[in-house]
C-alpha positions as a LaTeX table, in Angstrom:
\begin{tabular}{lrrr}
\hline
Residue & $x$ (\AA) & $y$ (\AA) & $z$ (\AA) \\
\hline
Met1 & 103.04 & 144.18 & 117.81 \\
Ser2 & 99.43 & 145.15 & 119.52 \\
Gly3 & 98.54 & 143.46 & 123.52 \\
Asn4 & 95.91 & 141.43 & 121.83 \\
Thr5 & 97.41 & 139.43 & 118.81 \\
Pro6 & 99.07 & 135.69 & 120.67 \\
Glu7 & 102.58 & 135.28 & 119.63 \\
Pro8 & 102.97 & 132.73 & 117.19 \\
Ser9 & 103.61 & 129.21 & 119.39 \\
Lys10 & 106.41 & 127.05 & 118.29 \\
Asn11 & 103.85 & 123.71 & 119.34 \\
Asn12 & 101.11 & 124.91 & 117.51 \\
His13 & 101.37 & 121.13 & 115.45 \\
Pro14 & 102.95 & 118.53 & 117.58 \\
Thr15 & 104.97 & 116.00 & 115.75 \\
Pro16 & 102.69 & 112.99 & 114.17 \\
Ser17 & 103.21 & 109.47 & 116.50 \\
Val18 & 103.43 & 106.78 & 114.13 \\
Ser19 & 100.17 & 105.37 & 114.71 \\
Asp20 & 98.77 & 108.84 & 112.79 \\
Val21 & 101.18 & 108.53 & 110.49 \\
Ser22 & 100.58 & 104.92 & 109.88 \\
Asn23 & 96.51 & 105.63 & 110.17 \\
Asp24 & 97.35 & 108.55 & 107.29 \\
Leu25 & 98.84 & 105.76 & 104.97 \\
Arg26 & 96.06 & 103.21 & 105.98 \\
Ala27 & 92.92 & 106.38 & 104.95 \\
Val28 & 95.80 & 107.25 & 101.79 \\
Arg29 & 94.86 & 103.61 & 101.08 \\
Leu30 & 91.44 & 102.97 & 100.88 \\
Leu31 & 91.34 & 106.05 & 98.28 \\
Arg32 & 93.26 & 104.68 & 96.06 \\
Leu33 & 90.52 & 101.21 & 96.28 \\
Gln34 & 87.86 & 103.19 & 96.39 \\
Glu35 & 89.06 & 104.53 & 92.61 \\
Leu36 & 89.81 & 100.57 & 92.10 \\
Arg37 & 86.17 & 99.63 & 93.08 \\
Ala38 & 85.38 & 103.31 & 90.75 \\
Gln39 & 87.09 & 102.02 & 87.76 \\
Gly40 & 85.50 & 98.18 & 87.58 \\
His41 & 88.43 & 97.01 & 89.30 \\
Asp42 & 88.54 & 93.89 & 91.36 \\
Pro43 & 91.74 & 95.05 & 94.02 \\
Phe44 & 91.34 & 91.68 & 95.22 \\
Gln45 & 91.08 & 88.98 & 92.53 \\
Ala46 & 92.64 & 86.39 & 94.43 \\
Asn47 & 94.12 & 84.74 & 92.05 \\
Trp48 & 96.84 & 84.82 & 89.42 \\
Ala49 & 97.38 & 81.90 & 87.22 \\
Gln50 & 101.13 & 81.24 & 88.44 \\
Thr51 & 104.11 & 78.98 & 86.41 \\
His52 & 107.19 & 79.95 & 89.09 \\
Thr53 & 107.94 & 80.97 & 91.87 \\
Ser54 & 110.91 & 82.87 & 92.26 \\
Lys55 & 113.23 & 80.47 & 92.67 \\
Gln56 & 112.06 & 78.68 & 90.02 \\
Ala57 & 111.71 & 81.72 & 88.28 \\
Leu58 & 116.20 & 81.93 & 88.68 \\
Glu59 & 117.05 & 78.67 & 87.43 \\
Ala60 & 115.29 & 78.91 & 84.61 \\
Phe61 & 117.29 & 81.37 & 83.54 \\
Val62 & 119.69 & 80.84 & 80.60 \\
Glu63 & 123.26 & 83.39 & 80.29 \\
Gly64 & 122.78 & 83.84 & 77.56 \\
Gln65 & 119.66 & 83.73 & 76.25 \\
Asp66 & 118.05 & 86.63 & 74.70 \\
Pro67 & 114.95 & 87.16 & 75.82 \\
Gly68 & 114.29 & 84.28 & 77.64 \\
Pro69 & 111.75 & 81.77 & 79.69 \\
Glu70 & 108.45 & 83.17 & 79.75 \\
Val71 & 107.43 & 83.75 & 82.64 \\
Ser72 & 104.50 & 84.09 & 85.49 \\
Ile73 & 105.29 & 85.47 & 88.70 \\
Ala74 & 103.39 & 86.39 & 91.99 \\
Gly75 & 104.73 & 87.62 & 95.30 \\
Arg76 & 104.04 & 91.06 & 97.20 \\
Ile77 & 105.91 & 94.11 & 96.28 \\
Val78 & 108.25 & 95.03 & 99.04 \\
Met79 & 110.32 & 97.52 & 96.61 \\
Gln80 & 109.90 & 99.88 & 94.23 \\
Asn81 & 111.83 & 102.06 & 92.01 \\
Asp82 & 110.11 & 104.00 & 89.72 \\
Met83 & 112.19 & 105.75 & 86.53 \\
Gly84 & 109.91 & 107.71 & 84.57 \\
Lys85 & 107.97 & 105.81 & 82.16 \\
Ser86 & 109.94 & 102.43 & 83.34 \\
Ser87 & 109.88 & 100.88 & 87.24 \\
Phe88 & 111.87 & 98.11 & 88.10 \\
Val89 & 110.17 & 96.39 & 91.58 \\
Lys90 & 111.42 & 93.67 & 94.47 \\
Leu91 & 107.51 & 91.23 & 94.64 \\
Leu92 & 108.58 & 88.44 & 97.70 \\
Asp93 & 107.10 & 85.11 & 97.46 \\
Arg94 & 107.78 & 82.33 & 99.81 \\
Asp95 & 110.70 & 81.31 & 98.34 \\
Gly96 & 112.39 & 84.63 & 98.31 \\
Arg97 & 112.96 & 87.43 & 95.57 \\
Ile98 & 113.13 & 88.26 & 92.11 \\
Gln99 & 112.60 & 91.09 & 90.33 \\
Ala100 & 110.48 & 92.91 & 88.02 \\
Tyr101 & 110.85 & 95.97 & 85.36 \\
Val102 & 107.64 & 97.24 & 83.71 \\
Arg103 & 108.24 & 99.19 & 81.08 \\
Lys104 & 105.11 & 102.60 & 79.83 \\
Asp105 & 105.19 & 101.91 & 76.20 \\
Val106 & 105.00 & 97.78 & 76.92 \\
Val107 & 101.81 & 97.50 & 79.31 \\
Gly108 & 100.62 & 100.09 & 77.30 \\
Asp109 & 100.01 & 103.58 & 79.47 \\
Glu110 & 96.69 & 103.11 & 80.87 \\
Ala111 & 98.01 & 100.06 & 82.49 \\
Tyr112 & 101.21 & 101.50 & 83.28 \\
Ala113 & 99.53 & 104.52 & 85.46 \\
Ala114 & 97.59 & 101.82 & 87.65 \\
Phe115 & 100.26 & 100.11 & 88.03 \\
Lys116 & 102.22 & 103.73 & 89.71 \\
Lys117 & 100.06 & 104.37 & 92.01 \\
Leu118 & 99.95 & 100.72 & 93.25 \\
Asp119 & 101.62 & 100.49 & 96.95 \\
Leu120 & 104.46 & 99.06 & 98.80 \\
Gly121 & 102.89 & 95.62 & 100.75 \\
Asp122 & 99.99 & 94.50 & 97.83 \\
Ile123 & 100.59 & 91.95 & 96.36 \\
Val124 & 101.29 & 91.23 & 92.12 \\
Gly125 & 101.44 & 88.87 & 89.57 \\
Ile126 & 103.66 & 90.04 & 86.70 \\
Ala127 & 104.12 & 88.06 & 83.35 \\
Gly128 & 106.47 & 88.08 & 80.74 \\
Thr129 & 110.11 & 87.01 & 79.90 \\
Leu130 & 113.20 & 86.37 & 81.75 \\
Phe131 & 116.47 & 89.03 & 81.43 \\
Lys132 & 120.02 & 90.01 & 83.09 \\
Thr133 & 119.91 & 93.64 & 83.66 \\
Lys134 & 123.32 & 95.55 & 83.36 \\
Thr135 & 123.81 & 94.69 & 86.80 \\
Gly136 & 124.14 & 91.60 & 86.91 \\
Glu137 & 120.19 & 90.87 & 88.09 \\
Ile138 & 117.81 & 88.44 & 86.55 \\
Thr139 & 114.68 & 90.81 & 86.36 \\
Val140 & 110.99 & 89.83 & 84.99 \\
Arg141 & 110.38 & 92.65 & 81.61 \\
Ala142 & 107.21 & 92.93 & 82.38 \\
Thr143 & 104.81 & 92.05 & 79.30 \\
Arg144 & 101.01 & 91.98 & 81.84 \\
Tyr145 & 100.77 & 92.31 & 85.45 \\
Ala146 & 97.30 & 92.39 & 87.85 \\
Leu147 & 96.46 & 93.67 & 90.79 \\
Val148 & 95.60 & 90.44 & 92.99 \\
Ala149 & 94.96 & 92.09 & 96.57 \\
Lys150 & 95.43 & 95.50 & 97.62 \\
Ala151 & 97.64 & 96.31 & 101.36 \\
Leu152 & 95.53 & 98.38 & 103.39 \\
Arg153 & 97.81 & 98.69 & 105.32 \\
Pro154 & 101.73 & 99.40 & 106.01 \\
Leu155 & 104.69 & 97.90 & 105.46 \\
Pro156 & 107.17 & 98.67 & 109.05 \\
Glu157 & 110.36 & 101.09 & 108.04 \\
Lys158 & 113.10 & 99.09 & 105.78 \\
Trp159 & 115.88 & 100.17 & 107.66 \\
His160 & 113.67 & 98.92 & 111.23 \\
Gly161 & 111.81 & 96.40 & 110.39 \\
Leu162 & 110.42 & 95.29 & 113.28 \\
Thr163 & 112.24 & 95.57 & 116.74 \\
Asp164 & 109.23 & 95.15 & 119.65 \\
Ser165 & 108.91 & 92.18 & 120.43 \\
Asp166 & 105.60 & 92.17 & 121.49 \\
Gln167 & 104.29 & 93.75 & 117.89 \\
Ile168 & 106.91 & 90.37 & 116.42 \\
Tyr169 & 104.49 & 88.15 & 119.07 \\
Arg170 & 101.04 & 89.42 & 117.81 \\
Gln171 & 101.62 & 90.87 & 114.56 \\
Arg172 & 103.77 & 87.47 & 114.07 \\
Tyr173 & 101.84 & 88.39 & 110.07 \\
Leu174 & 103.81 & 90.92 & 109.46 \\
Asp175 & 106.80 & 89.14 & 111.17 \\
Leu176 & 107.04 & 86.60 & 108.22 \\
Ile177 & 106.49 & 89.48 & 106.26 \\
Val178 & 109.53 & 91.23 & 106.72 \\
Asn179 & 112.08 & 89.24 & 108.50 \\
Asp180 & 113.62 & 87.16 & 105.85 \\
Glu181 & 115.49 & 85.11 & 109.56 \\
Ser182 & 111.52 & 84.30 & 111.04 \\
Arg183 & 109.86 & 82.97 & 107.86 \\
Gln184 & 112.34 & 80.42 & 107.32 \\
Arg185 & 112.08 & 79.41 & 110.87 \\
Phe186 & 108.62 & 79.29 & 110.49 \\
Gln187 & 108.95 & 76.94 & 106.67 \\
Leu188 & 111.97 & 74.41 & 108.68 \\
\hline
\end{tabular}
C-alpha cells in the first residue's frame, strides 16, 4: 500500500440505531402510501361492513360444515406468513385474534399483489367462509379484502414487545396493540 492511501476502517459504517431502522421502515411505508394514492386507492377508508368480531366468528364455526358460514371481519395485521401464491395473516380486533387465508387464484392477481404489499399494523377487512386448517385453527378463507387504514409506523418487535416503562405510559395506544394483558385490563 502506498503511504497516501488510508487504511480501511472497520467502523466506517456505524450500526444503525433502533430509531434509524424505525425511520427507514416509516419511509418505506410512506412510499407505499404514495403508491396507493397514485393508483387511485384510498388508504384510509375508515370503514368496513363487519358482520362478526373474531370471537363471534370463532363461535359461528360448525365442525364438519364445509364451506363454513360466511363472515366479514376487520382487524389489525399482527402476523403475516407468505407461502407463494397464498398467505396467512392473523388479525387482532377488540375481541382477540383470528387467522385469515388469502389465495391468489381466489382474490385475483392484482388484488393479491396489493395484499402482499400490506404491512404489519395495517387494518384490513376480510370477507369469506370459515374452515379449519390442518393444524386445527379456525380460519377465514378470504373471497375479498380491503385495506381500511394504512399503518405508517412499525409495531414493536414481536418477541420483546414494549419493555420500556416510559414508552408504555407515553404511548398507551401502542401498549394496547401489542400487550394482551393491558388490553384486557383496559376493557375491564
